[in-house]
PDB file of C-alpha atoms in Angstrom:
ATOM      1  CA  UNK A  25     114.176 -96.824  73.118  1.00  0.00           C
ATOM      2  CA  UNK A  26     116.955 -95.414  75.073  1.00  0.00           C
ATOM      3  CA  UNK A  27     119.603 -97.786  75.811  1.00  0.00           C
ATOM      4  CA  UNK A  28     121.007 -98.275  79.394  1.00  0.00           C
ATOM      5  CA  UNK A  29     122.496 -95.161  80.654  1.00  0.00           C
ATOM      6  CA  UNK A  30     121.744 -93.213  77.393  1.00  0.00           C
ATOM      7  CA  UNK A  31     120.462 -89.567  77.787  1.00  0.00           C
ATOM      8  CA  UNK A  32     118.018 -87.294  76.004  1.00  0.00           C
ATOM      9  CA  UNK A  33     117.346 -83.809  76.935  1.00  0.00           C
ATOM     10  CA  UNK A  34     114.151 -81.667  76.821  1.00  0.00           C
ATOM     11  CA  UNK A  35     114.035 -77.939  77.129  1.00  0.00           C
ATOM     12  CA  UNK A  36     110.733 -76.052  77.852  1.00  0.00           C
ATOM     13  CA  UNK A  37     111.419 -72.418  76.764  1.00  0.00           C
ATOM     14  CA  UNK A  38     108.843 -69.682  77.372  1.00  0.00           C
ATOM     15  CA  UNK A  39     108.505 -67.183  74.380  1.00  0.00           C
ATOM     16  CA  UNK A  40     108.967 -63.530  75.220  1.00  0.00           C
ATOM     17  CA  UNK A  41     105.518 -61.862  75.948  1.00  0.00           C
ATOM     18  CA  UNK A  42     104.639 -59.860  72.669  1.00  0.00           C
ATOM     19  CA  UNK A  43     103.977 -56.280  72.051  1.00  0.00           C
ATOM     20  CA  UNK A  44     100.328 -56.469  73.174  1.00  0.00           C
ATOM     21  CA  UNK A  45     100.979 -57.219  76.879  1.00  0.00           C
ATOM     22  CA  UNK A  46      97.318 -57.063  77.850  1.00  0.00           C
ATOM     23  CA  UNK A  47      95.745 -60.549  77.860  1.00  0.00           C
ATOM     24  CA  UNK A  48      97.520 -61.677  74.839  1.00  0.00           C
ATOM     25  CA  UNK A  49      96.746 -65.294  75.251  1.00  0.00           C
ATOM     26  CA  UNK A  50      96.023 -66.492  71.583  1.00  0.00           C
ATOM     27  CA  UNK A  51      96.220 -62.925  70.102  1.00  0.00           C
ATOM     28  CA  UNK A  52      99.113 -63.138  67.693  1.00  0.00           C
ATOM     29  CA  UNK A  53     101.106 -60.359  69.113  1.00  0.00           C
ATOM     30  CA  UNK A  54     104.626 -59.618  67.583  1.00  0.00           C
ATOM     31  CA  UNK A  55     107.696 -59.418  69.862  1.00  0.00           C
ATOM     32  CA  UNK A  56     109.063 -56.138  71.203  1.00  0.00           C
ATOM     33  CA  UNK A  57     112.485 -55.021  70.606  1.00  0.00           C
ATOM     34  CA  UNK A  58     113.380 -56.217  73.962  1.00  0.00           C
ATOM     35  CA  UNK A  59     111.707 -59.521  73.273  1.00  0.00           C
ATOM     36  CA  UNK A  60     113.829 -60.198  70.122  1.00  0.00           C
ATOM     37  CA  UNK A  61     117.014 -59.348  71.906  1.00  0.00           C
ATOM     38  CA  UNK A  62     116.194 -61.633  74.726  1.00  0.00           C
ATOM     39  CA  UNK A  63     115.326 -64.372  72.398  1.00  0.00           C
ATOM     40  CA  UNK A  64     118.778 -63.960  70.510  1.00  0.00           C
ATOM     41  CA  UNK A  65     120.462 -63.846  73.834  1.00  0.00           C
ATOM     42  CA  UNK A  66     118.873 -67.327  74.689  1.00  0.00           C
ATOM     43  CA  UNK A  67     119.899 -68.787  71.463  1.00  0.00           C
ATOM     44  CA  UNK A  68     123.489 -67.818  71.685  1.00  0.00           C
ATOM     45  CA  UNK A  69     123.698 -68.826  75.372  1.00  0.00           C
ATOM     46  CA  UNK A  70     122.491 -72.322  74.672  1.00  0.00           C
ATOM     47  CA  UNK A  71     124.485 -72.632  71.402  1.00  0.00           C
ATOM     48  CA  UNK A  72     127.662 -71.564  73.327  1.00  0.00           C
ATOM     49  CA  UNK A  73     126.888 -74.173  75.896  1.00  0.00           C
ATOM     50  CA  UNK A  74     127.029 -76.839  73.051  1.00  0.00           C
ATOM     51  CA  UNK A  75     123.197 -77.565  73.053  1.00  0.00           C
ATOM     52  CA  UNK A  76     122.372 -78.667  69.639  1.00  0.00           C
ATOM     53  CA  UNK A  77     118.702 -79.260  69.250  1.00  0.00           C
ATOM     54  CA  UNK A  78     117.719 -82.259  67.142  1.00  0.00           C
ATOM     55  CA  UNK A  79     113.958 -81.652  67.453  1.00  0.00           C
ATOM     56  CA  UNK A  80     112.053 -78.192  67.699  1.00  0.00           C
ATOM     57  CA  UNK A  81     108.445 -77.674  68.573  1.00  0.00           C
ATOM     58  CA  UNK A  82     106.786 -74.206  68.783  1.00  0.00           C
ATOM     59  CA  UNK A  83     103.517 -72.646  69.173  1.00  0.00           C
ATOM     60  CA  UNK A  84     102.237 -71.205  65.988  1.00  0.00           C
ATOM     61  CA  UNK A  85     101.959 -67.791  67.500  1.00  0.00           C
ATOM     62  CA  UNK A  86     104.623 -65.460  66.123  1.00  0.00           C
ATOM     63  CA  UNK A  87     106.263 -64.397  69.457  1.00  0.00           C
ATOM     64  CA  UNK A  88     106.963 -68.322  69.970  1.00  0.00           C
ATOM     65  CA  UNK A  89     107.888 -68.804  66.427  1.00  0.00           C
ATOM     66  CA  UNK A  90     110.330 -65.877  66.494  1.00  0.00           C
ATOM     67  CA  UNK A  91     111.840 -67.030  69.673  1.00  0.00           C
ATOM     68  CA  UNK A  92     112.254 -70.581  68.135  1.00  0.00           C
ATOM     69  CA  UNK A  93     113.810 -68.950  65.050  1.00  0.00           C
ATOM     70  CA  UNK A  94     116.327 -67.342  67.217  1.00  0.00           C
ATOM     71  CA  UNK A  95     117.434 -70.779  68.593  1.00  0.00           C
ATOM     72  CA  UNK A  96     117.834 -72.164  65.172  1.00  0.00           C
ATOM     73  CA  UNK A  97     119.868 -69.035  63.881  1.00  0.00           C
ATOM     74  CA  UNK A  98     122.297 -69.302  66.940  1.00  0.00           C
ATOM     75  CA  UNK A  99     122.736 -73.090  66.400  1.00  0.00           C
ATOM     76  CA  UNK A 100     123.249 -72.532  62.791  1.00  0.00           C
ATOM     77  CA  UNK A 101     125.857 -70.001  63.442  1.00  0.00           C
ATOM     78  CA  UNK A 102     127.897 -72.010  66.032  1.00  0.00           C
ATOM     79  CA  UNK A 103     127.433 -75.250  64.410  1.00  0.00           C
ATOM     80  CA  UNK A 104     127.291 -74.498  60.451  1.00  0.00           C
ATOM     81  CA  UNK A 105     128.186 -78.010  59.369  1.00  0.00           C
ATOM     82  CA  UNK A 106     125.499 -79.798  61.651  1.00  0.00           C
ATOM     83  CA  UNK A 107     121.954 -80.675  60.369  1.00  0.00           C
ATOM     84  CA  UNK A 108     119.481 -78.323  61.615  1.00  0.00           C
ATOM     85  CA  UNK A 109     116.073 -79.559  62.891  1.00  0.00           C
ATOM     86  CA  UNK A 110     112.727 -78.468  61.239  1.00  0.00           C
ATOM     87  CA  UNK A 111     110.578 -76.454  63.440  1.00  0.00           C
ATOM     88  CA  UNK A 112     107.012 -77.879  63.870  1.00  0.00           C
ATOM     89  CA  UNK A 113     104.526 -75.148  64.590  1.00  0.00           C
ATOM     90  CA  UNK A 114     101.598 -76.485  66.534  1.00  0.00           C
ATOM     91  CA  UNK A 115      98.328 -74.962  67.554  1.00  0.00           C
ATOM     92  CA  UNK A 116      98.168 -77.170  70.577  1.00  0.00           C
ATOM     93  CA  UNK A 117     100.964 -75.246  72.053  1.00  0.00           C
ATOM     94  CA  UNK A 118      99.266 -71.935  72.064  1.00  0.00           C
ATOM     95  CA  UNK A 119      98.757 -70.060  75.247  1.00  0.00           C
ATOM     96  CA  UNK A 120      95.496 -70.154  77.272  1.00  0.00           C
ATOM     97  CA  UNK A 121      92.679 -68.527  75.222  1.00  0.00           C
ATOM     98  CA  UNK A 122      91.307 -65.575  77.333  1.00  0.00           C
ATOM     99  CA  UNK A 123      88.274 -65.310  75.231  1.00  0.00           C
ATOM    100  CA  UNK A 124      86.452 -62.182  75.780  1.00  0.00           C
ATOM    101  CA  UNK A 125      89.301 -60.862  78.084  1.00  0.00           C
ATOM    102  CA  UNK A 126      92.013 -61.147  75.319  1.00  0.00           C
ATOM    103  CA  UNK A 127      93.520 -57.699  74.954  1.00  0.00           C
ATOM    104  CA  UNK A 128      91.788 -56.424  78.178  1.00  0.00           C
ATOM    105  CA  UNK A 129      93.439 -55.676  81.600  1.00  0.00           C
ATOM    106  CA  UNK A 130      93.545 -58.398  84.153  1.00  0.00           C
ATOM    107  CA  UNK A 131      90.995 -57.756  86.926  1.00  0.00           C
ATOM    108  CA  UNK A 132      92.185 -57.764  90.379  1.00  0.00           C
ATOM    109  CA  UNK A 133      90.952 -60.134  92.967  1.00  0.00           C
ATOM    110  CA  UNK A 134      88.388 -58.321  95.033  1.00  0.00           C
ATOM    111  CA  UNK A 135      89.198 -58.061  98.784  1.00  0.00           C
ATOM    112  CA  UNK A 136      87.856 -61.085 100.837  1.00  0.00           C
ATOM    113  CA  UNK A 137      86.814 -62.962  97.711  1.00  0.00           C
ATOM    114  CA  UNK A 138      87.834 -66.554  96.735  1.00  0.00           C
ATOM    115  CA  UNK A 139      87.028 -65.708  92.930  1.00  0.00           C
ATOM    116  CA  UNK A 140      89.404 -64.408  90.628  1.00  0.00           C
ATOM    117  CA  UNK A 141      89.087 -60.980  88.963  1.00  0.00           C
ATOM    118  CA  UNK A 142      87.530 -62.691  85.852  1.00  0.00           C
ATOM    119  CA  UNK A 143      84.977 -64.639  87.806  1.00  0.00           C
ATOM    120  CA  UNK A 144      83.758 -61.627  89.598  1.00  0.00           C
ATOM    121  CA  UNK A 145      83.370 -59.646  86.461  1.00  0.00           C
ATOM    122  CA  UNK A 146      81.929 -62.627  84.325  1.00  0.00           C
ATOM    123  CA  UNK A 147      78.192 -61.898  85.228  1.00  0.00           C
ATOM    124  CA  UNK A 148      78.545 -58.580  83.874  1.00  0.00           C
ATOM    125  CA  UNK A 149      79.681 -59.625  80.389  1.00  0.00           C
ATOM    126  CA  UNK A 150      78.377 -63.190  79.854  1.00  0.00           C
ATOM    127  CA  UNK A 151      75.188 -62.237  78.204  1.00  0.00           C
ATOM    128  CA  UNK A 152      77.039 -59.724  75.909  1.00  0.00           C
ATOM    129  CA  UNK A 153      76.824 -60.726  71.971  1.00  0.00           C
ATOM    130  CA  UNK A 154      79.856 -62.773  71.136  1.00  0.00           C
ATOM    131  CA  UNK A 155      80.917 -63.456  74.562  1.00  0.00           C
ATOM    132  CA  UNK A 156      83.424 -66.309  74.785  1.00  0.00           C
ATOM    133  CA  UNK A 157      84.675 -67.690  78.139  1.00  0.00           C
ATOM    134  CA  UNK A 158      88.262 -68.097  79.133  1.00  0.00           C
ATOM    135  CA  UNK A 159      89.588 -71.581  78.067  1.00  0.00           C
ATOM    136  CA  UNK A 160      89.128 -74.085  80.818  1.00  0.00           C
ATOM    137  CA  UNK A 161      91.829 -75.986  82.561  1.00  0.00           C
ATOM    138  CA  UNK A 162      90.388 -79.116  81.235  1.00  0.00           C
ATOM    139  CA  UNK A 163      90.742 -77.886  77.708  1.00  0.00           C
ATOM    140  CA  UNK A 164      94.390 -77.149  78.297  1.00  0.00           C
ATOM    141  CA  UNK A 165      95.178 -80.452  79.942  1.00  0.00           C
ATOM    142  CA  UNK A 166      93.584 -82.002  76.879  1.00  0.00           C
ATOM    143  CA  UNK A 167      95.874 -80.001  74.548  1.00  0.00           C
ATOM    144  CA  UNK A 168      99.006 -80.766  76.560  1.00  0.00           C
ATOM    145  CA  UNK A 169      98.254 -84.655  76.712  1.00  0.00           C
ATOM    146  CA  UNK A 170      97.702 -84.641  73.001  1.00  0.00           C
ATOM    147  CA  UNK A 171     101.167 -83.115  72.476  1.00  0.00           C
ATOM    148  CA  UNK A 172     102.897 -85.337  74.692  1.00  0.00           C
ATOM    149  CA  UNK A 173     101.104 -88.665  73.343  1.00  0.00           C
ATOM    150  CA  UNK A 174     101.520 -87.530  69.614  1.00  0.00           C
ATOM    151  CA  UNK A 175     104.995 -85.935  69.554  1.00  0.00           C
ATOM    152  CA  UNK A 176     107.017 -86.194  72.880  1.00  0.00           C
ATOM    153  CA  UNK A 177     106.228 -89.791  74.218  1.00  0.00           C
ATOM    154  CA  UNK A 178     107.178 -91.421  70.656  1.00  0.00           C
ATOM    155  CA  UNK A 179     110.530 -89.477  70.690  1.00  0.00           C
ATOM    156  CA  UNK A 180     111.373 -90.568  74.199  1.00  0.00           C
ATOM    157  CA  UNK A 181     110.589 -94.181  73.355  1.00  0.00           C
ATOM    158  CA  UNK A 182     112.124 -94.251  69.650  1.00  0.00           C
ATOM    159  CA  UNK A 183     115.461 -95.433  68.483  1.00  0.00           C
ATOM    160  CA  UNK A 184     118.476 -93.334  69.965  1.00  0.00           C
ATOM    161  CA  UNK A 185     121.181 -95.476  68.371  1.00  0.00           C
ATOM    162  CA  UNK A 186     122.479 -92.668  66.050  1.00  0.00           C
ATOM    163  CA  UNK A 187     122.323 -89.630  68.245  1.00  0.00           C
ATOM    164  CA  UNK A 188     121.127 -88.114  71.557  1.00  0.00           C
ATOM    165  CA  UNK A 189     117.851 -86.468  71.336  1.00  0.00           C
ATOM    166  CA  UNK A 190     117.886 -82.720  72.534  1.00  0.00           C
ATOM    167  CA  UNK A 191     114.391 -81.415  72.090  1.00  0.00           C
ATOM    168  CA  UNK A 192     113.235 -77.819  72.446  1.00  0.00           C
ATOM    169  CA  UNK A 193     109.519 -76.853  73.064  1.00  0.00           C
ATOM    170  CA  UNK A 194     109.043 -73.147  72.743  1.00  0.00           C
ATOM    171  CA  UNK A 195     105.661 -72.154  74.188  1.00  0.00           C
ATOM    172  CA  UNK A 196     103.910 -69.822  76.638  1.00  0.00           C
ATOM    173  CA  UNK A 197     103.943 -69.414  80.526  1.00  0.00           C
ATOM    174  CA  UNK A 198     100.556 -70.910  81.553  1.00  0.00           C
ATOM    175  CA  UNK A 199     100.421 -73.770  79.038  1.00  0.00           C
ATOM    176  CA  UNK A 200     104.034 -74.805  79.775  1.00  0.00           C
ATOM    177  CA  UNK A 201     102.952 -75.264  83.460  1.00  0.00           C
ATOM    178  CA  UNK A 202     100.294 -77.717  82.159  1.00  0.00           C
ATOM    179  CA  UNK A 203     102.615 -79.343  79.772  1.00  0.00           C
ATOM    180  CA  UNK A 204     105.140 -80.052  82.636  1.00  0.00           C
ATOM    181  CA  UNK A 205     102.467 -81.661  84.803  1.00  0.00           C
ATOM    182  CA  UNK A 206     101.411 -83.659  81.941  1.00  0.00           C
ATOM    183  CA  UNK A 207     104.828 -85.151  81.391  1.00  0.00           C
ATOM    184  CA  UNK A 208     105.452 -85.404  85.165  1.00  0.00           C
ATOM    185  CA  UNK A 209     102.452 -87.658  85.360  1.00  0.00           C
ATOM    186  CA  UNK A 210     103.826 -90.295  83.096  1.00  0.00           C
ATOM    187  CA  UNK A 211     106.804 -90.914  85.421  1.00  0.00           C
ATOM    188  CA  UNK A 212     106.614 -92.910  88.689  1.00  0.00           C
ATOM    189  CA  UNK A 213     107.073 -90.607  91.624  1.00  0.00           C
ATOM    190  CA  UNK A 214     110.360 -92.432  92.816  1.00  0.00           C
ATOM    191  CA  UNK A 215     112.092 -91.816  89.315  1.00  0.00           C
ATOM    192  CA  UNK A 216     111.897 -87.949  89.397  1.00  0.00           C
ATOM    193  CA  UNK A 217     114.771 -85.977  90.980  1.00  0.00           C
ATOM    194  CA  UNK A 218     116.289 -82.558  91.236  1.00  0.00           C
ATOM    195  CA  UNK A 219     120.003 -81.992  90.318  1.00  0.00           C
ATOM    196  CA  UNK A 220     122.252 -81.281  93.295  1.00  0.00           C
ATOM    197  CA  UNK A 221     121.843 -77.814  94.646  1.00  0.00           C
ATOM    198  CA  UNK A 222     118.605 -77.110  93.018  1.00  0.00           C
ATOM    199  CA  UNK A 223     115.518 -76.383  95.065  1.00  0.00           C
ATOM    200  CA  UNK A 224     112.037 -75.158  94.556  1.00  0.00           C
ATOM    201  CA  UNK A 225     110.527 -72.459  96.591  1.00  0.00           C
ATOM    202  CA  UNK A 226     111.600 -72.140 100.217  1.00  0.00           C
ATOM    203  CA  UNK A 227     110.545 -73.923 103.473  1.00  0.00           C
ATOM    204  CA  UNK A 228     108.544 -77.024 103.289  1.00  0.00           C
ATOM    205  CA  UNK A 229     108.506 -79.974 101.013  1.00  0.00           C
ATOM    206  CA  UNK A 230     109.341 -79.794  97.233  1.00  0.00           C
ATOM    207  CA  UNK A 231     106.425 -79.395  94.988  1.00  0.00           C
ATOM    208  CA  UNK A 232     107.371 -80.979  91.698  1.00  0.00           C
ATOM    209  CA  UNK A 233     103.969 -80.295  90.289  1.00  0.00           C
ATOM    210  CA  UNK A 234     104.378 -76.305  90.776  1.00  0.00           C
ATOM    211  CA  UNK A 235     107.863 -75.251  89.603  1.00  0.00           C
ATOM    212  CA  UNK A 236     107.047 -71.612  90.041  1.00  0.00           C
ATOM    213  CA  UNK A 237     106.507 -68.877  87.493  1.00  0.00           C
ATOM    214  CA  UNK A 238     108.324 -68.745  84.135  1.00  0.00           C
ATOM    215  CA  UNK A 239     110.352 -65.520  83.284  1.00  0.00           C
ATOM    216  CA  UNK A 240     110.299 -64.311  79.621  1.00  0.00           C
ATOM    217  CA  UNK A 241     112.601 -66.542  77.712  1.00  0.00           C
ATOM    218  CA  UNK A 242     113.209 -68.539  80.913  1.00  0.00           C
ATOM    219  CA  UNK A 243     113.605 -72.348  80.396  1.00  0.00           C
ATOM    220  CA  UNK A 244     113.316 -75.792  82.235  1.00  0.00           C
ATOM    221  CA  UNK A 245     115.888 -78.367  81.514  1.00  0.00           C
ATOM    222  CA  UNK A 246     115.215 -82.131  81.992  1.00  0.00           C
ATOM    223  CA  UNK A 247     117.548 -84.905  81.507  1.00  0.00           C
ATOM    224  CA  UNK A 248     115.963 -88.167  80.711  1.00  0.00           C
ATOM    225  CA  UNK A 249     117.793 -91.493  81.064  1.00  0.00           C
ATOM    226  CA  UNK A 250     116.892 -95.380  80.945  1.00  0.00           C
ATOM    227  CA  UNK A 251     118.370 -97.673  83.401  1.00  0.00           C
ATOM    228  CA  UNK A 252     117.836-101.310  82.555  1.00  0.00           C
ATOM    229  CA  UNK A 253     119.400-102.325  85.744  1.00  0.00           C
ATOM    230  CA  UNK A 254     116.463-101.613  87.796  1.00  0.00           C
ATOM    231  CA  UNK A 255     114.737-103.891  90.325  1.00  0.00           C
ATOM    232  CA  UNK A 256     112.969-106.966  89.028  1.00  0.00           C
ATOM    233  CA  UNK A 257     109.614-105.237  89.949  1.00  0.00           C
ATOM    234  CA  UNK A 258     110.564-102.282  87.945  1.00  0.00           C
ATOM    235  CA  UNK A 259     111.679-104.273  84.734  1.00  0.00           C
ATOM    236  CA  UNK A 260     108.414-106.084  84.966  1.00  0.00           C
ATOM    237  CA  UNK A 261     106.348-102.962  85.058  1.00  0.00           C
ATOM    238  CA  UNK A 262     108.306-101.613  82.031  1.00  0.00           C
ATOM    239  CA  UNK A 263     107.557-104.709  80.005  1.00  0.00           C
ATOM    240  CA  UNK A 264     103.738-104.297  80.605  1.00  0.00           C
ATOM    241  CA  UNK A 265     102.630-100.834  80.705  1.00  0.00           C
ATOM    242  CA  UNK A 266      99.512 -99.735  82.478  1.00  0.00           C
ATOM    243  CA  UNK A 267      97.493 -96.571  82.818  1.00  0.00           C
ATOM    244  CA  UNK A 268      98.552 -93.946  85.230  1.00  0.00           C
ATOM    245  CA  UNK A 269      96.854 -93.845  88.593  1.00  0.00           C
ATOM    246  CA  UNK A 270      94.357 -91.066  88.056  1.00  0.00           C
ATOM    247  CA  UNK A 271      93.766 -90.465  91.885  1.00  0.00           C
ATOM    248  CA  UNK A 272      96.545 -87.851  92.547  1.00  0.00           C
ATOM    249  CA  UNK A 273      95.024 -84.460  92.922  1.00  0.00           C
ATOM    250  CA  UNK A 274      98.273 -82.444  92.129  1.00  0.00           C
ATOM    251  CA  UNK A 275      99.207 -84.250  88.808  1.00  0.00           C
ATOM    252  CA  UNK A 276      97.493 -83.487  85.532  1.00  0.00           C
ATOM    253  CA  UNK A 277      95.196 -86.455  84.581  1.00  0.00           C
ATOM    254  CA  UNK A 278      96.745 -88.439  81.743  1.00  0.00           C
ATOM    255  CA  UNK A 279      94.901 -89.929  79.205  1.00  0.00           C
ATOM    256  CA  UNK A 280      97.306 -92.384  77.747  1.00  0.00           C
ATOM    257  CA  UNK A 281     100.142 -94.805  78.976  1.00  0.00           C
ATOM    258  CA  UNK A 282     102.864 -93.873  81.310  1.00  0.00           C
ATOM    259  CA  UNK A 283     106.479 -94.237  80.550  1.00  0.00           C
ATOM    260  CA  UNK A 284     108.176 -97.336  81.700  1.00  0.00           C
ATOM    261  CA  UNK A 285     109.373 -97.163  85.317  1.00  0.00           C
ATOM    262  CA  UNK A 286     112.965 -97.675  84.158  1.00  0.00           C
ATOM    263  CA  UNK A 287     113.126 -94.100  82.947  1.00  0.00           C
ATOM    264  CA  UNK A 288     114.538 -91.640  85.018  1.00  0.00           C
ATOM    265  CA  UNK A 289     113.954 -87.785  84.923  1.00  0.00           C
ATOM    266  CA  UNK A 290     116.449 -85.269  86.401  1.00  0.00           C
ATOM    267  CA  UNK A 291     115.404 -81.790  86.733  1.00  0.00           C
ATOM    268  CA  UNK A 292     118.632 -79.841  85.867  1.00  0.00           C
ATOM    269  CA  UNK A 293     117.556 -76.135  85.494  1.00  0.00           C
ATOM    270  CA  UNK A 294     114.344 -74.245  86.646  1.00  0.00           C
ATOM    271  CA  UNK A 295     113.504 -70.964  85.072  1.00  0.00           C
ATOM    272  CA  UNK A 296     116.955 -70.657  83.688  1.00  0.00           C
ATOM    273  CA  UNK A 297     117.710 -66.891  82.879  1.00  0.00           C
ATOM    274  CA  UNK A 298     121.604 -66.648  83.042  1.00  0.00           C
ATOM    275  CA  UNK A 299     121.518 -65.527  79.432  1.00  0.00           C
ATOM    276  CA  UNK A 300     119.818 -62.311  80.644  1.00  0.00           C
ATOM    277  CA  UNK A 301     122.643 -61.270  83.142  1.00  0.00           C
ATOM    278  CA  UNK A 302     124.042 -57.867  82.439  1.00  0.00           C
ATOM    279  CA  UNK A 303     121.283 -56.920  79.901  1.00  0.00           C
ATOM    280  CA  UNK A 304     120.270 -53.216  80.098  1.00  0.00           C
ATOM    281  CA  UNK A 305     117.821 -51.630  77.928  1.00  0.00           C
ATOM    282  CA  UNK A 306     117.979 -48.312  76.181  1.00  0.00           C
ATOM    283  CA  UNK A 307     115.013 -45.947  77.175  1.00  0.00           C
ATOM    284  CA  UNK A 308     112.207 -45.801  74.870  1.00  0.00           C
ATOM    285  CA  UNK A 309     113.203 -48.691  72.656  1.00  0.00           C
ATOM    286  CA  UNK A 310     112.599 -52.024  74.359  1.00  0.00           C
ATOM    287  CA  UNK A 311     108.836 -51.771  74.596  1.00  0.00           C
ATOM    288  CA  UNK A 312     108.475 -50.731  70.923  1.00  0.00           C
ATOM    289  CA  UNK A 313     107.231 -53.419  68.407  1.00  0.00           C
ATOM    290  CA  UNK A 314     110.250 -55.041  66.484  1.00  0.00           C
ATOM    291  CA  UNK A 315     110.631 -53.797  62.962  1.00  0.00           C
ATOM    292  CA  UNK A 316     112.098 -56.688  60.749  1.00  0.00           C
ATOM    293  CA  UNK A 317     113.828 -54.091  58.551  1.00  0.00           C
ATOM    294  CA  UNK A 318     115.715 -52.438  61.287  1.00  0.00           C
ATOM    295  CA  UNK A 319     119.563 -52.358  61.783  1.00  0.00           C
ATOM    296  CA  UNK A 320     120.932 -54.891  63.958  1.00  0.00           C
ATOM    297  CA  UNK A 321     118.958 -54.827  67.171  1.00  0.00           C
ATOM    298  CA  UNK A 322     122.033 -54.869  69.652  1.00  0.00           C
ATOM    299  CA  UNK A 323     123.036 -51.141  68.410  1.00  0.00           C
ATOM    300  CA  UNK A 324     119.970 -49.853  70.237  1.00  0.00           C
ATOM    301  CA  UNK A 325     121.166 -51.518  73.490  1.00  0.00           C
ATOM    302  CA  UNK A 326     123.744 -51.520  76.290  1.00  0.00           C
ATOM    303  CA  UNK A 327     125.167 -54.933  76.816  1.00  0.00           C
TER     304      UNK A 327
END
């Protein structure tokens, strides 16, 4: 477990959308030329900032794998004498399965309707042979809870005496939002904070459960610490874990135990995309499917 005042970092990174932009949920769509360059930019930006990942998890869809490989490549170039983590490719980190609607245009919500476009069109298609419905919210919650319970929580609670854990999770926009809420649900409300100067949305109260959209290759940066100098009540709660209160409507229902309340989580970056500043795309190139055999990609771009 983290010692008093020790840190570990978690980065949630969204893979760039693939070549097939229409409903590319679990379709294994390759990256575009633009996507590869954005991933390379992200890798170099983090490596230059002295981020050295010790653990790397990725969706097994190739657009996520290629993004994760860019992180490893940049880290290896910057820190060639440092050990490199092994990427773990996991189906539970795949994007939402759009079922029948994979590869099809997203239907617009009809005027004065509370139903989504897909819900309005579903009666027209659900009796067609081979119809498969869109993956449910409950299914995605189950997947993210499984990942946190089997992979992330053991890391947070493990032995950190030799090095600081810096964890990268490369996945997709919709499932990352559920993953964030799954993790948030394991922390006590009073132990979650925003870094100074960081805000969510505008106007009213901060909605930690809804951090907004994820840009392509945008990332969420979390800093987790353990503070053994908490109150007596907090230390007692840490010693005897108990199930998370399932009554909150805005937090994903968590099917395993929470983290001890002596853990603190600081949200340092939301939808980080400074690595994309100044990037301009040459016409007619960026939306093309990336060819692994082509010359170095930056020759086609204006930086």
